[in-house]
Amino acid sequence: MSGYDSYRPTGSSSVPCIPAHWDLKRVKHVATLSYGDALASEIRVEGEICVFGSNGPVGTHIHANTGAPVIVVGRKGSYGKLNFSEVPVFCIDTAYHVAQEACEADLRFMYYALQVLGLDTLSQDTGVPGLSRDVAYRQHIALPPADEQIAIASYLDAETARVDGLISDKKALVKTLKEMRRSSVAEAITKGVGRARNVQESGLSWVDQLPSDWRSISLKRLVRLSGGHTPSTGNPAYWDGAIPWFSPKDMKADELFDSIDHVTELAVQESGLQVIQPGTTMIVVRGMILAHTFPVCVAQVSATINQDMKAMVPGEDVDPRYLPWLLRGASALFLSLTEQSAHGTMALRTDRFMSERLPIPPLDEQLEIVEHLEAERRRIDALVEQVNEELDLLDELRSATITDAVLGRIDVRYHTKN
């Protein structure tokens, strides 16, 4: 798509040139960013009204303080994040809002124009980082005539909807691929791979049948369990050392080589932390992540763990390489055993999960299953990586399309007439 016939310089470093018939204005001369309100118990309920904060919709059933439509701009927390609502909203005090009556531009155009300002990078240097309204007001936007604003907004509505559809499809594909991986693990640890075999009744509540030469053994007979804790945070000599200290926030990959937090040798010596060896399997036993996911990771370095984790060392019936796959394959079972603790978080009680019996193939078959599942992991992870790269390109395309249109780098008027 081509640009306009003529451009003029603006003298602005952020928008150096614009189409010759456009204006350059500061945000404060085009729109008013109104403060949101604090949520209070006396706010009256009036229908299905969205409540918006910095992160977007957070609830319903609140009386609106703005008419529709409205732009919501994050002020605290996810500052600079933009949302557009076609329905009346109640904006809480972590957000600004821009209504049509407070905006000289077409509101939909303004929504796109604000997206190119990088508001999320304009942090106010306070105790809680946020977006200063004065800083936002100083930013320049390129302002075309009213009819072009509508044309640009219509074009971007269509183009972003098209790209968003592709993004949605790609994300659904990633979800499907990850579910395929979970299913392949669950099937392998209950049926095996690549062998014709006889089956028997499993005697387990969560698996109907098992290969006839497999056994079912309680976890407490299969592994030796160890826990962790948090050294005193008031003693700086215990922290920022060289020893990884794993916690649930680290449990995001099958294999872990480092942690976010580290402890010192002194912390190990004086606080009683146990050091686990490379190859040790770790699980999460407390945390809200257990509401939907049972993390199983292998520490590939000597490390320590916190009190929300357990480390497992297998006995002679289980190969160390098979143990994490066994636990992942039984994740649905472990999630069914979680319960809410007195503090409101999710917890997996040791006595419950250690009493569960798991299907155990002969050692040689365990290694066959490991090889199969590692090959599947590599195959599926490669597909996920490819799709994620495509998602990145689509995000870049979406951003570039918006930038080119609202800065006048392309002329969409002819496009929108056809």
PDB file of N, CA and C in Angstrom, residues 283-318:
ATOM      1  N   ILE A 283       9.021 -31.670  42.700  1.00  0.00           N
ATOM      2  CA  ILE A 283       7.606 -31.381  42.458  1.00  0.00           C
ATOM      3  C   ILE A 283       7.175 -30.224  43.357  1.00  0.00           C
ATOM      4  N   VAL A 284       6.060 -29.596  42.986  1.00  0.00           N
ATOM      5  CA  VAL A 284       5.450 -28.552  43.817  1.00  0.00           C
ATOM      6  C   VAL A 284       4.346 -29.189  44.642  1.00  0.00           C
ATOM      7  N   VAL A 285       4.325 -28.913  45.949  1.00  0.00           N
ATOM      8  CA  VAL A 285       3.290 -29.475  46.812  1.00  0.00           C
ATOM      9  C   VAL A 285       2.409 -28.398  47.452  1.00  0.00           C
ATOM     10  N   ARG A 286       2.735 -27.129  47.241  1.00  0.00           N
ATOM     11  CA  ARG A 286       1.884 -26.059  47.763  1.00  0.00           C
ATOM     12  C   ARG A 286       2.008 -24.839  46.873  1.00  0.00           C
ATOM     13  N   GLY A 287       0.853 -24.261  46.518  1.00  0.00           N
ATOM     14  CA  GLY A 287       0.833 -23.074  45.675  1.00  0.00           C
ATOM     15  C   GLY A 287      -0.385 -23.076  44.779  1.00  0.00           C
ATOM     16  N   MET A 288      -0.780 -21.891  44.327  1.00  0.00           N
ATOM     17  CA  MET A 288      -1.980 -21.785  43.502  1.00  0.00           C
ATOM     18  C   MET A 288      -1.803 -22.435  42.133  1.00  0.00           C
ATOM     19  N   ILE A 289      -0.563 -22.689  41.723  1.00  0.00           N
ATOM     20  CA  ILE A 289      -0.357 -23.359  40.439  1.00  0.00           C
ATOM     21  C   ILE A 289      -0.992 -24.746  40.438  1.00  0.00           C
ATOM     22  N   LEU A 290      -1.135 -25.342  41.641  1.00  0.00           N
ATOM     23  CA  LEU A 290      -1.732 -26.671  41.739  1.00  0.00           C
ATOM     24  C   LEU A 290      -3.229 -26.667  41.451  1.00  0.00           C
ATOM     25  N   ALA A 291      -3.803 -25.503  41.278  1.00  0.00           N
ATOM     26  CA  ALA A 291      -5.212 -25.440  40.877  1.00  0.00           C
ATOM     27  C   ALA A 291      -5.405 -25.946  39.451  1.00  0.00           C
ATOM     28  N   HIS A 292      -4.319 -25.940  38.668  1.00  0.00           N
ATOM     29  CA  HIS A 292      -4.455 -26.350  37.267  1.00  0.00           C
ATOM     30  C   HIS A 292      -3.264 -27.131  36.720  1.00  0.00           C
ATOM     31  N   THR A 293      -2.109 -27.082  37.380  1.00  0.00           N
ATOM     32  CA  THR A 293      -0.901 -27.708  36.843  1.00  0.00           C
ATOM     33  C   THR A 293      -0.130 -28.393  37.958  1.00  0.00           C
ATOM     34  N   PHE A 294       0.421 -29.570  37.651  1.00  0.00           N
ATOM     35  CA  PHE A 294       1.285 -30.285  38.589  1.00  0.00           C
ATOM     36  C   PHE A 294       2.711 -30.238  38.040  1.00  0.00           C
ATOM     37  N   PRO A 295       3.520 -29.265  38.488  1.00  0.00           N
ATOM     38  CA  PRO A 295       4.863 -29.112  37.915  1.00  0.00           C
ATOM     39  C   PRO A 295       5.818 -30.216  38.383  1.00  0.00           C
ATOM     40  N   VAL A 296       6.511 -30.790  37.415  1.00  0.00           N
ATOM     41  CA  VAL A 296       7.549 -31.792  37.680  1.00  0.00           C
ATOM     42  C   VAL A 296       8.789 -31.378  36.900  1.00  0.00           C
ATOM     43  N   CYS A 297       9.886 -31.146  37.591  1.00  0.00           N
ATOM     44  CA  CYS A 297      11.125 -30.715  36.940  1.00  0.00           C
ATOM     45  C   CYS A 297      12.296 -31.513  37.492  1.00  0.00           C
ATOM     46  N   VAL A 298      13.355 -31.534  36.713  1.00  0.00           N
ATOM     47  CA  VAL A 298      14.583 -32.210  37.130  1.00  0.00           C
ATOM     48  C   VAL A 298      15.669 -31.170  37.319  1.00  0.00           C
ATOM     49  N   ALA A 299      16.261 -31.156  38.504  1.00  0.00           N
ATOM     50  CA  ALA A 299      17.388 -30.253  38.766  1.00  0.00           C
ATOM     51  C   ALA A 299      18.628 -30.824  38.097  1.00  0.00           C
ATOM     52  N   GLN A 300      19.244 -30.052  37.230  1.00  0.00           N
ATOM     53  CA  GLN A 300      20.452 -30.509  36.553  1.00  0.00           C
ATOM     54  C   GLN A 300      21.715 -29.929  37.189  1.00  0.00           C
ATOM     55  N   VAL A 301      21.558 -29.358  38.365  1.00  0.00           N
ATOM     56  CA  VAL A 301      22.692 -28.815  39.139  1.00  0.00           C
ATOM     57  C   VAL A 301      22.454 -29.147  40.600  1.00  0.00           C
ATOM     58  N   SER A 302      23.506 -29.082  41.410  1.00  0.00           N
ATOM     59  CA  SER A 302      23.335 -29.177  42.851  1.00  0.00           C
ATOM     60  C   SER A 302      22.556 -27.955  43.318  1.00  0.00           C
ATOM     61  N   ALA A 303      21.559 -28.166  44.162  1.00  0.00           N
ATOM     62  CA  ALA A 303      20.664 -27.064  44.495  1.00  0.00           C
ATOM     63  C   ALA A 303      19.979 -27.313  45.825  1.00  0.00           C
ATOM     64  N   THR A 304      19.210 -26.316  46.253  1.00  0.00           N
ATOM     65  CA  THR A 304      18.333 -26.431  47.417  1.00  0.00           C
ATOM     66  C   THR A 304      16.925 -26.060  46.979  1.00  0.00           C
ATOM     67  N   ILE A 305      15.941 -26.352  47.846  1.00  0.00           N
ATOM     68  CA  ILE A 305      14.556 -26.059  47.504  1.00  0.00           C
ATOM     69  C   ILE A 305      13.861 -25.374  48.682  1.00  0.00           C
ATOM     70  N   ASN A 306      12.726 -24.738  48.385  1.00  0.00           N
ATOM     71  CA  ASN A 306      11.982 -24.092  49.469  1.00  0.00           C
ATOM     72  C   ASN A 306      10.910 -25.028  50.015  1.00  0.00           C
ATOM     73  N   GLN A 307      10.129 -24.537  50.965  1.00  0.00           N
ATOM     74  CA  GLN A 307       9.186 -25.373  51.693  1.00  0.00           C
ATOM     75  C   GLN A 307       7.952 -25.775  50.885  1.00  0.00           C
ATOM     76  N   ASP A 308       7.767 -25.181  49.718  1.00  0.00           N
ATOM     77  CA  ASP A 308       6.622 -25.526  48.873  1.00  0.00           C
ATOM     78  C   ASP A 308       6.953 -26.619  47.869  1.00  0.00           C
ATOM     79  N   MET A 309       8.126 -27.201  48.010  1.00  0.00           N
ATOM     80  CA  MET A 309       8.614 -28.199  47.057  1.00  0.00           C
ATOM     81  C   MET A 309       8.979 -29.483  47.784  1.00  0.00           C
ATOM     82  N   LYS A 310       9.068 -30.553  47.028  1.00  0.00           N
ATOM     83  CA  LYS A 310       9.626 -31.816  47.501  1.00  0.00           C
ATOM     84  C   LYS A 310      10.596 -32.335  46.451  1.00  0.00           C
ATOM     85  N   ALA A 311      11.672 -32.943  46.936  1.00  0.00           N
ATOM     86  CA  ALA A 311      12.645 -33.589  46.054  1.00  0.00           C
ATOM     87  C   ALA A 311      12.514 -35.094  46.224  1.00  0.00           C
ATOM     88  N   MET A 312      12.663 -35.829  45.118  1.00  0.00           N
ATOM     89  CA  MET A 312      12.487 -37.276  45.137  1.00  0.00           C
ATOM     90  C   MET A 312      13.713 -37.978  44.575  1.00  0.00           C
ATOM     91  N   VAL A 313      14.183 -38.973  45.312  1.00  0.00           N
ATOM     92  CA  VAL A 313      15.265 -39.830  44.839  1.00  0.00           C
ATOM     93  C   VAL A 313      14.706 -41.241  44.753  1.00  0.00           C
ATOM     94  N   PRO A 314      14.711 -41.871  43.561  1.00  0.00           N
ATOM     95  CA  PRO A 314      14.071 -43.179  43.410  1.00  0.00           C
ATOM     96  C   PRO A 314      14.900 -44.318  43.994  1.00  0.00           C
ATOM     97  N   GLY A 315      14.198 -45.383  44.368  1.00  0.00           N
ATOM     98  CA  GLY A 315      14.855 -46.600  44.788  1.00  0.00           C
ATOM     99  C   GLY A 315      15.169 -47.491  43.605  1.00  0.00           C
ATOM    100  N   GLU A 316      15.371 -48.774  43.863  1.00  0.00           N
ATOM    101  CA  GLU A 316      15.843 -49.682  42.822  1.00  0.00           C
ATOM    102  C   GLU A 316      14.772 -50.054  41.804  1.00  0.00           C
ATOM    103  N   ASP A 317      13.504 -49.788  42.108  1.00  0.00           N
ATOM    104  CA  ASP A 317      12.444 -50.170  41.174  1.00  0.00           C
ATOM    105  C   ASP A 317      12.214 -49.157  40.057  1.00  0.00           C
ATOM    106  N   VAL A 318      12.772 -47.963  40.186  1.00  0.00           N
ATOM    107  CA  VAL A 318      12.518 -46.911  39.208  1.00  0.00           C
ATOM    108  C   VAL A 318      13.831 -46.290  38.752  1.00  0.00           C
TER     109      VAL A 318
END
